[in-house]
mmCIF file of C-alpha atoms in Angstrom:
data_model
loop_
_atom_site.group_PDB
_atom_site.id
_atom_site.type_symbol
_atom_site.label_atom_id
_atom_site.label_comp_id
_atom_site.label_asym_id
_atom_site.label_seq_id
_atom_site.Cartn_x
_atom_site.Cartn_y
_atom_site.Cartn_z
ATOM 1 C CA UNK K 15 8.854 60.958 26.758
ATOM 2 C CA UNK K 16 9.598 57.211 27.320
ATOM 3 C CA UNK K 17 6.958 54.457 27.458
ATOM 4 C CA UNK K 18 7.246 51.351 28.499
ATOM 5 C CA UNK K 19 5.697 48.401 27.249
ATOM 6 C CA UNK K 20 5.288 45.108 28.715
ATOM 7 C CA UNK K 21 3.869 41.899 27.160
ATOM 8 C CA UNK K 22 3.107 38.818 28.696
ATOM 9 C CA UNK K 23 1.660 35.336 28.182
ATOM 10 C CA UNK K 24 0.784 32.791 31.442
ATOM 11 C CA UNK K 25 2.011 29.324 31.540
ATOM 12 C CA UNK K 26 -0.077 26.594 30.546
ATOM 13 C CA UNK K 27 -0.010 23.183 32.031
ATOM 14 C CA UNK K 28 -1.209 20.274 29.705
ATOM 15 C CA UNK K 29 -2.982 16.829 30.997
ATOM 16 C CA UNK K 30 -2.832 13.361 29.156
ATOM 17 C CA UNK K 31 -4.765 10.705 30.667
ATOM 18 C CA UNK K 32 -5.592 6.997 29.337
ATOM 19 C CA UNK K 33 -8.349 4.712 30.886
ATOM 20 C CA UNK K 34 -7.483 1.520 31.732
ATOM 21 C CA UNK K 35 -9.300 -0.942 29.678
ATOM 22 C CA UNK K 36 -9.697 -4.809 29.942
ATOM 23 C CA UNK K 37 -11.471 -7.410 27.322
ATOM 24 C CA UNK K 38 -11.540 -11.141 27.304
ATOM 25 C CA UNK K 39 -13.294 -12.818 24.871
ATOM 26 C CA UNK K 40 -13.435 -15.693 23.579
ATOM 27 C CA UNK K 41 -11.720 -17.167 20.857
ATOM 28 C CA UNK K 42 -14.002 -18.745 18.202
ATOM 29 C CA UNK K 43 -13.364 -22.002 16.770
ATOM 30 C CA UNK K 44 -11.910 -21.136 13.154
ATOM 31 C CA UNK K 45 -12.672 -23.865 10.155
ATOM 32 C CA UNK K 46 -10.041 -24.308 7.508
ATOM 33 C CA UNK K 47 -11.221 -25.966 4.772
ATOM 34 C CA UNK K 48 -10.209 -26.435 0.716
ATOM 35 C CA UNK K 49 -12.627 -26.971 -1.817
ATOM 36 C CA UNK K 50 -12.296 -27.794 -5.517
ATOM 37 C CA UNK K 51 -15.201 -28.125 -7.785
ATOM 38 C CA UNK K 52 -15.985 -30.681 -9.944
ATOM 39 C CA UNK K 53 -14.866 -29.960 -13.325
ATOM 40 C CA UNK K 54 -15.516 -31.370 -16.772
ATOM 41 C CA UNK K 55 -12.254 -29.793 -18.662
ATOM 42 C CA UNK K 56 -13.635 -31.357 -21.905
ATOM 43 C CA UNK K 57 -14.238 -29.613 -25.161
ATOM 44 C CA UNK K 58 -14.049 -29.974 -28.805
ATOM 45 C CA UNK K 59 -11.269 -28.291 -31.084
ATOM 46 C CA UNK K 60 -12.797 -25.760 -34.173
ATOM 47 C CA UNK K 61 -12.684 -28.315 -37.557
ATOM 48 C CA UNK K 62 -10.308 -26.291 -39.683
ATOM 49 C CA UNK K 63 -9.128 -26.205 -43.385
ATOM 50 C CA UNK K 64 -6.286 -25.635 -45.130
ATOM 51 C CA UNK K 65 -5.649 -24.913 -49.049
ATOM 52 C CA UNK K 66 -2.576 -24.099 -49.905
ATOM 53 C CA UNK K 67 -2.720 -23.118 -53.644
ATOM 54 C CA UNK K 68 0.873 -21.934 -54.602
ATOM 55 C CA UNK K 69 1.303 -24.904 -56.947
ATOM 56 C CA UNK K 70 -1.745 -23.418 -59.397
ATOM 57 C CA UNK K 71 -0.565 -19.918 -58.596
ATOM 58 C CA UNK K 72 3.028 -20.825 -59.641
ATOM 59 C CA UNK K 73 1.873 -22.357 -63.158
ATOM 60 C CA UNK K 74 0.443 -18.913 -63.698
ATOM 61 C CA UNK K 75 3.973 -16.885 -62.747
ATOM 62 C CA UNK K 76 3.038 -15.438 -59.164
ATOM 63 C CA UNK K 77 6.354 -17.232 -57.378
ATOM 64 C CA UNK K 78 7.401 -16.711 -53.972
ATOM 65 C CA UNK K 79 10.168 -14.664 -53.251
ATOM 66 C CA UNK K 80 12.597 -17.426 -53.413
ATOM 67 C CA UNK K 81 11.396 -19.191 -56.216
ATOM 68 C CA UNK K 82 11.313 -16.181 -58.241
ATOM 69 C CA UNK K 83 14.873 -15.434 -56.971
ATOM 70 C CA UNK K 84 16.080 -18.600 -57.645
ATOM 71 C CA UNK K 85 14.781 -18.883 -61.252
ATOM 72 C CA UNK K 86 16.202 -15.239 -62.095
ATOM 73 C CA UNK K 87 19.602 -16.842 -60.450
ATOM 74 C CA UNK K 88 19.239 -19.553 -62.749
ATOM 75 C CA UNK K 89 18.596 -17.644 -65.815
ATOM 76 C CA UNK K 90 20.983 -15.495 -65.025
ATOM 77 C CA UNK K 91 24.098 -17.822 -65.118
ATOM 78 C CA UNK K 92 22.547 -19.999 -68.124
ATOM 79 C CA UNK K 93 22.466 -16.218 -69.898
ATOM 80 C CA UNK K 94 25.762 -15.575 -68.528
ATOM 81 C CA UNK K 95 27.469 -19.177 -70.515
ATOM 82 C CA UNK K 96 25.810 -18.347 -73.446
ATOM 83 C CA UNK K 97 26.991 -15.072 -74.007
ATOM 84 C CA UNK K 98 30.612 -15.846 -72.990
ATOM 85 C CA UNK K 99 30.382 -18.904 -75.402
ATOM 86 C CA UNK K 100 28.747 -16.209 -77.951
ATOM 87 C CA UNK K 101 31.469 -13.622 -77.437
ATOM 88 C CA UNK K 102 34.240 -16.266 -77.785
ATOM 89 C CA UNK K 103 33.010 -17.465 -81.164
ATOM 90 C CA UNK K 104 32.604 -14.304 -82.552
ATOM 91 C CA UNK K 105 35.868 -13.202 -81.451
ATOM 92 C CA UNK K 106 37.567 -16.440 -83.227
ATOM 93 C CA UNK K 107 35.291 -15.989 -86.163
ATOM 94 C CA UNK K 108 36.497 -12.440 -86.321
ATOM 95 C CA UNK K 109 40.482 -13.523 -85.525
ATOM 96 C CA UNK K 110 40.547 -16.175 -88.603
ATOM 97 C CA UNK K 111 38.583 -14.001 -91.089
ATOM 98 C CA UNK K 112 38.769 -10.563 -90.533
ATOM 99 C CA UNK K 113 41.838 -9.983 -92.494
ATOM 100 C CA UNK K 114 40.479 -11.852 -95.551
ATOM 101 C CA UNK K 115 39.826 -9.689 -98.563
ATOM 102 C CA UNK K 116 36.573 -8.449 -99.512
ATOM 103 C CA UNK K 117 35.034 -9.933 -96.478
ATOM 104 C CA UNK K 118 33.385 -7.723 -93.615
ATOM 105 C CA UNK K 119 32.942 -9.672 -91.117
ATOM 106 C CA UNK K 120 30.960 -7.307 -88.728
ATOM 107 C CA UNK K 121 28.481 -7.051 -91.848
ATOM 108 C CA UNK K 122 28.333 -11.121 -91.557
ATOM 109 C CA UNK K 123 27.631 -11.319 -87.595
ATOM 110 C CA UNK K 124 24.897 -8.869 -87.424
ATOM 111 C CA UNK K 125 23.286 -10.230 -90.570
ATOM 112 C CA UNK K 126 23.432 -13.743 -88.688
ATOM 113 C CA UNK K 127 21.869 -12.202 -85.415
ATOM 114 C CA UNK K 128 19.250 -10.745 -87.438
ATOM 115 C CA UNK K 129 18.157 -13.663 -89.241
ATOM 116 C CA UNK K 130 18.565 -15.367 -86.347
ATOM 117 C CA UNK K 131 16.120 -13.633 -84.422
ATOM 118 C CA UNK K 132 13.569 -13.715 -87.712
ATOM 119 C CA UNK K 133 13.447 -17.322 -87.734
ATOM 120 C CA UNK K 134 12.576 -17.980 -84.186
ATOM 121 C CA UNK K 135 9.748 -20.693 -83.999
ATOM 122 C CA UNK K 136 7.503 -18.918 -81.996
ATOM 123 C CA UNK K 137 4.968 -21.603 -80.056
ATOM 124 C CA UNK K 138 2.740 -21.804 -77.377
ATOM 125 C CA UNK K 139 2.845 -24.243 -74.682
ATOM 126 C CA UNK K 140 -0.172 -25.751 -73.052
ATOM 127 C CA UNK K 141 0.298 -27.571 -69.661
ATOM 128 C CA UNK K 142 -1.833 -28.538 -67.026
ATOM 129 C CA UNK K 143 -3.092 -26.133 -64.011
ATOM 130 C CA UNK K 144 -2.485 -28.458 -60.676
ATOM 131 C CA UNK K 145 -5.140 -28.292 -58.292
ATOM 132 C CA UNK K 146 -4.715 -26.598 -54.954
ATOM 133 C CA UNK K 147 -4.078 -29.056 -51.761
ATOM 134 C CA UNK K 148 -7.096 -29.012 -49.424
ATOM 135 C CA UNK K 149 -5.986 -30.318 -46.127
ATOM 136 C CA UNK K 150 -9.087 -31.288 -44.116
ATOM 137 C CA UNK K 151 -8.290 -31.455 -40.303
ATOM 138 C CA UNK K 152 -11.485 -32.606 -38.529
ATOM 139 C CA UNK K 153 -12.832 -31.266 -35.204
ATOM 140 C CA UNK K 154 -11.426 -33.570 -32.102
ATOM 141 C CA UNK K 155 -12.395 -34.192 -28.424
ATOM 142 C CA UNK K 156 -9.997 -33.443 -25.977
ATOM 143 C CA UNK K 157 -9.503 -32.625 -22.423
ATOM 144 C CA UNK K 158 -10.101 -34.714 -18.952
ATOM 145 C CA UNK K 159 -12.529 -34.307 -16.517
ATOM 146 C CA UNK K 160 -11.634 -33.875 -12.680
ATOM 147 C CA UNK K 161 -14.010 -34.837 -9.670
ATOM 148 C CA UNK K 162 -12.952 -32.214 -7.299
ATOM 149 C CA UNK K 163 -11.987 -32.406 -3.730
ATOM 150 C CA UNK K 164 -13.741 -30.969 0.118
ATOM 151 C CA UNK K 165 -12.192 -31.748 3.241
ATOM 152 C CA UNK K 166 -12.404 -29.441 6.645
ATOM 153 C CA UNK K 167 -10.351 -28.958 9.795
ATOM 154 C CA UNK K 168 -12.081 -26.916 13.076
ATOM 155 C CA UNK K 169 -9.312 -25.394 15.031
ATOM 156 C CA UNK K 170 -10.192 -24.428 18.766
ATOM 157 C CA UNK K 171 -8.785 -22.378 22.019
ATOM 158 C CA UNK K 172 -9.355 -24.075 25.463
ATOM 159 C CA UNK K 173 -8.312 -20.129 26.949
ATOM 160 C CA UNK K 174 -10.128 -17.213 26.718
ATOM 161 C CA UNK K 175 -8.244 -14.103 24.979
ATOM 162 C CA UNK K 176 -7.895 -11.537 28.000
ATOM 163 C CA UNK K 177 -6.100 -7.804 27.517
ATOM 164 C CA UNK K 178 -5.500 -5.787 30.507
ATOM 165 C CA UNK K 179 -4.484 -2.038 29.644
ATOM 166 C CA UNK K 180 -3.250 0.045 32.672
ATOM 167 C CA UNK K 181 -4.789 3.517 32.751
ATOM 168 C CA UNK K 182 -1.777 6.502 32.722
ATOM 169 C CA UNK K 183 -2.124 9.989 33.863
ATOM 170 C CA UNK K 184 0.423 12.461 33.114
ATOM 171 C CA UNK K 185 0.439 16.568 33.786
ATOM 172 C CA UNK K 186 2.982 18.936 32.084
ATOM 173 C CA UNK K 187 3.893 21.990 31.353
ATOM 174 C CA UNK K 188 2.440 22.966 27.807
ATOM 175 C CA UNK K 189 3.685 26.372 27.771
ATOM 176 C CA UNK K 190 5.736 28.100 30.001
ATOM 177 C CA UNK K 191 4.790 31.758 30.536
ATOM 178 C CA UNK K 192 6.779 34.692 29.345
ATOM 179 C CA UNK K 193 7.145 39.122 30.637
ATOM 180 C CA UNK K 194 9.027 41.061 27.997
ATOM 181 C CA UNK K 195 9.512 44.615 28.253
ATOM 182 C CA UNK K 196 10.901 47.560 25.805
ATOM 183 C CA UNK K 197 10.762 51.522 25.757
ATOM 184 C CA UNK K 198 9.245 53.224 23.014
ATOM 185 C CA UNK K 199 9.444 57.250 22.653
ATOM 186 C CA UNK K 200 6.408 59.321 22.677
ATOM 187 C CA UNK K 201 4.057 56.076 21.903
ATOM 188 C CA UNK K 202 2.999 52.854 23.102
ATOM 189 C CA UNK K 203 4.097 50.373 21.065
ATOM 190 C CA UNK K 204 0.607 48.477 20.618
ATOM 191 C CA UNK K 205 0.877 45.554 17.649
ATOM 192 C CA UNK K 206 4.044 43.984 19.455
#
């Protein structure tokens, strides 16, 4: 057996209405001013001192980076002459009397190096320590002061401020209504 099943919804008319409003008021006299404060933008810098002791520090070996390079450069080259000038004598020395008989001349050059070395005058030298340099820098007064400024302008409205809103009424159709029908066999066809 057939069944048929109808649904339906009814239209719906919507309504959107706005009062009309109206306002005057008046308009309030508005000050403008600026204002600085008086200031006193004095003040008095922290007394500070500064000792800069590399000068003792040096005497006792703790360089700076450069100085330290800078004397190992130096040392450096003056080793540098000496052992070319070294090398060259010793290669004369060995050129004129190596071929001599009953001479060995490599004997006679390390012997001299050795007893070279033995009678090094070893000393100790005393020098002075320098003082570190104190630099003083005393505390100092600085700054100005500034005596600040008022002053004030009132601006005012001879009209009043008036708003006139027109009220609006509108009707329309929120929903429009709706019949639908379909057959079902051997039911009704409830949840659609």
């Amino acid at each position: 057996m057939l069944y048929l099943n109808i649904r339906h919804t009814l239209p719906r008319i919507g309504i959107d209405m706005h009062i009309s409003t109206l306002s005057s008021r008046i308009k309030k006299p508005q000050p403008q001013g600026d204002y600085e404060a008086p200031q006193s933008k004095l003040g008095y810098s922290q007394p500070s001192m500064e000792v800069d002791s590399y000068p003792s520090r040096h005497s006792y070996g703790h360089s700076t980076m450069k100085d330290f390079t800078k004397q190992c450069g130096d040392q450096g080259k003056s080793d540098v002459r000496q052992s070319t000038s070294k090398h060259a004598q010793d290669t004369w020395s060995i050129i004129d009397n190596a071929a001599r008989k009953g001479r060995d001349i490599f004997d006679e050059q390390a012997d001299g190096r050795l007893s070279a070395e033995v009678s090094k005058q070893r000393y100790i030298e005393a020098r002075a320590i320098p003082d570190p340099i104190v630099t003083m820098h005393p505390s100092e007064l600085h700054g100005t002061t500034e005596p600040g400024h008022h002053s004030v302008k009132i601006e005012t409205s001879s009209t009043a401020d008036v708003k006139y809103n027109p009220g609006k009424f509108e009707v329309y159709l929120q929903d429009r209504g709706s019949i639908r029908m379909w057959t079902t066999e051997g039911h009704y066809d409830i949840y659609a």
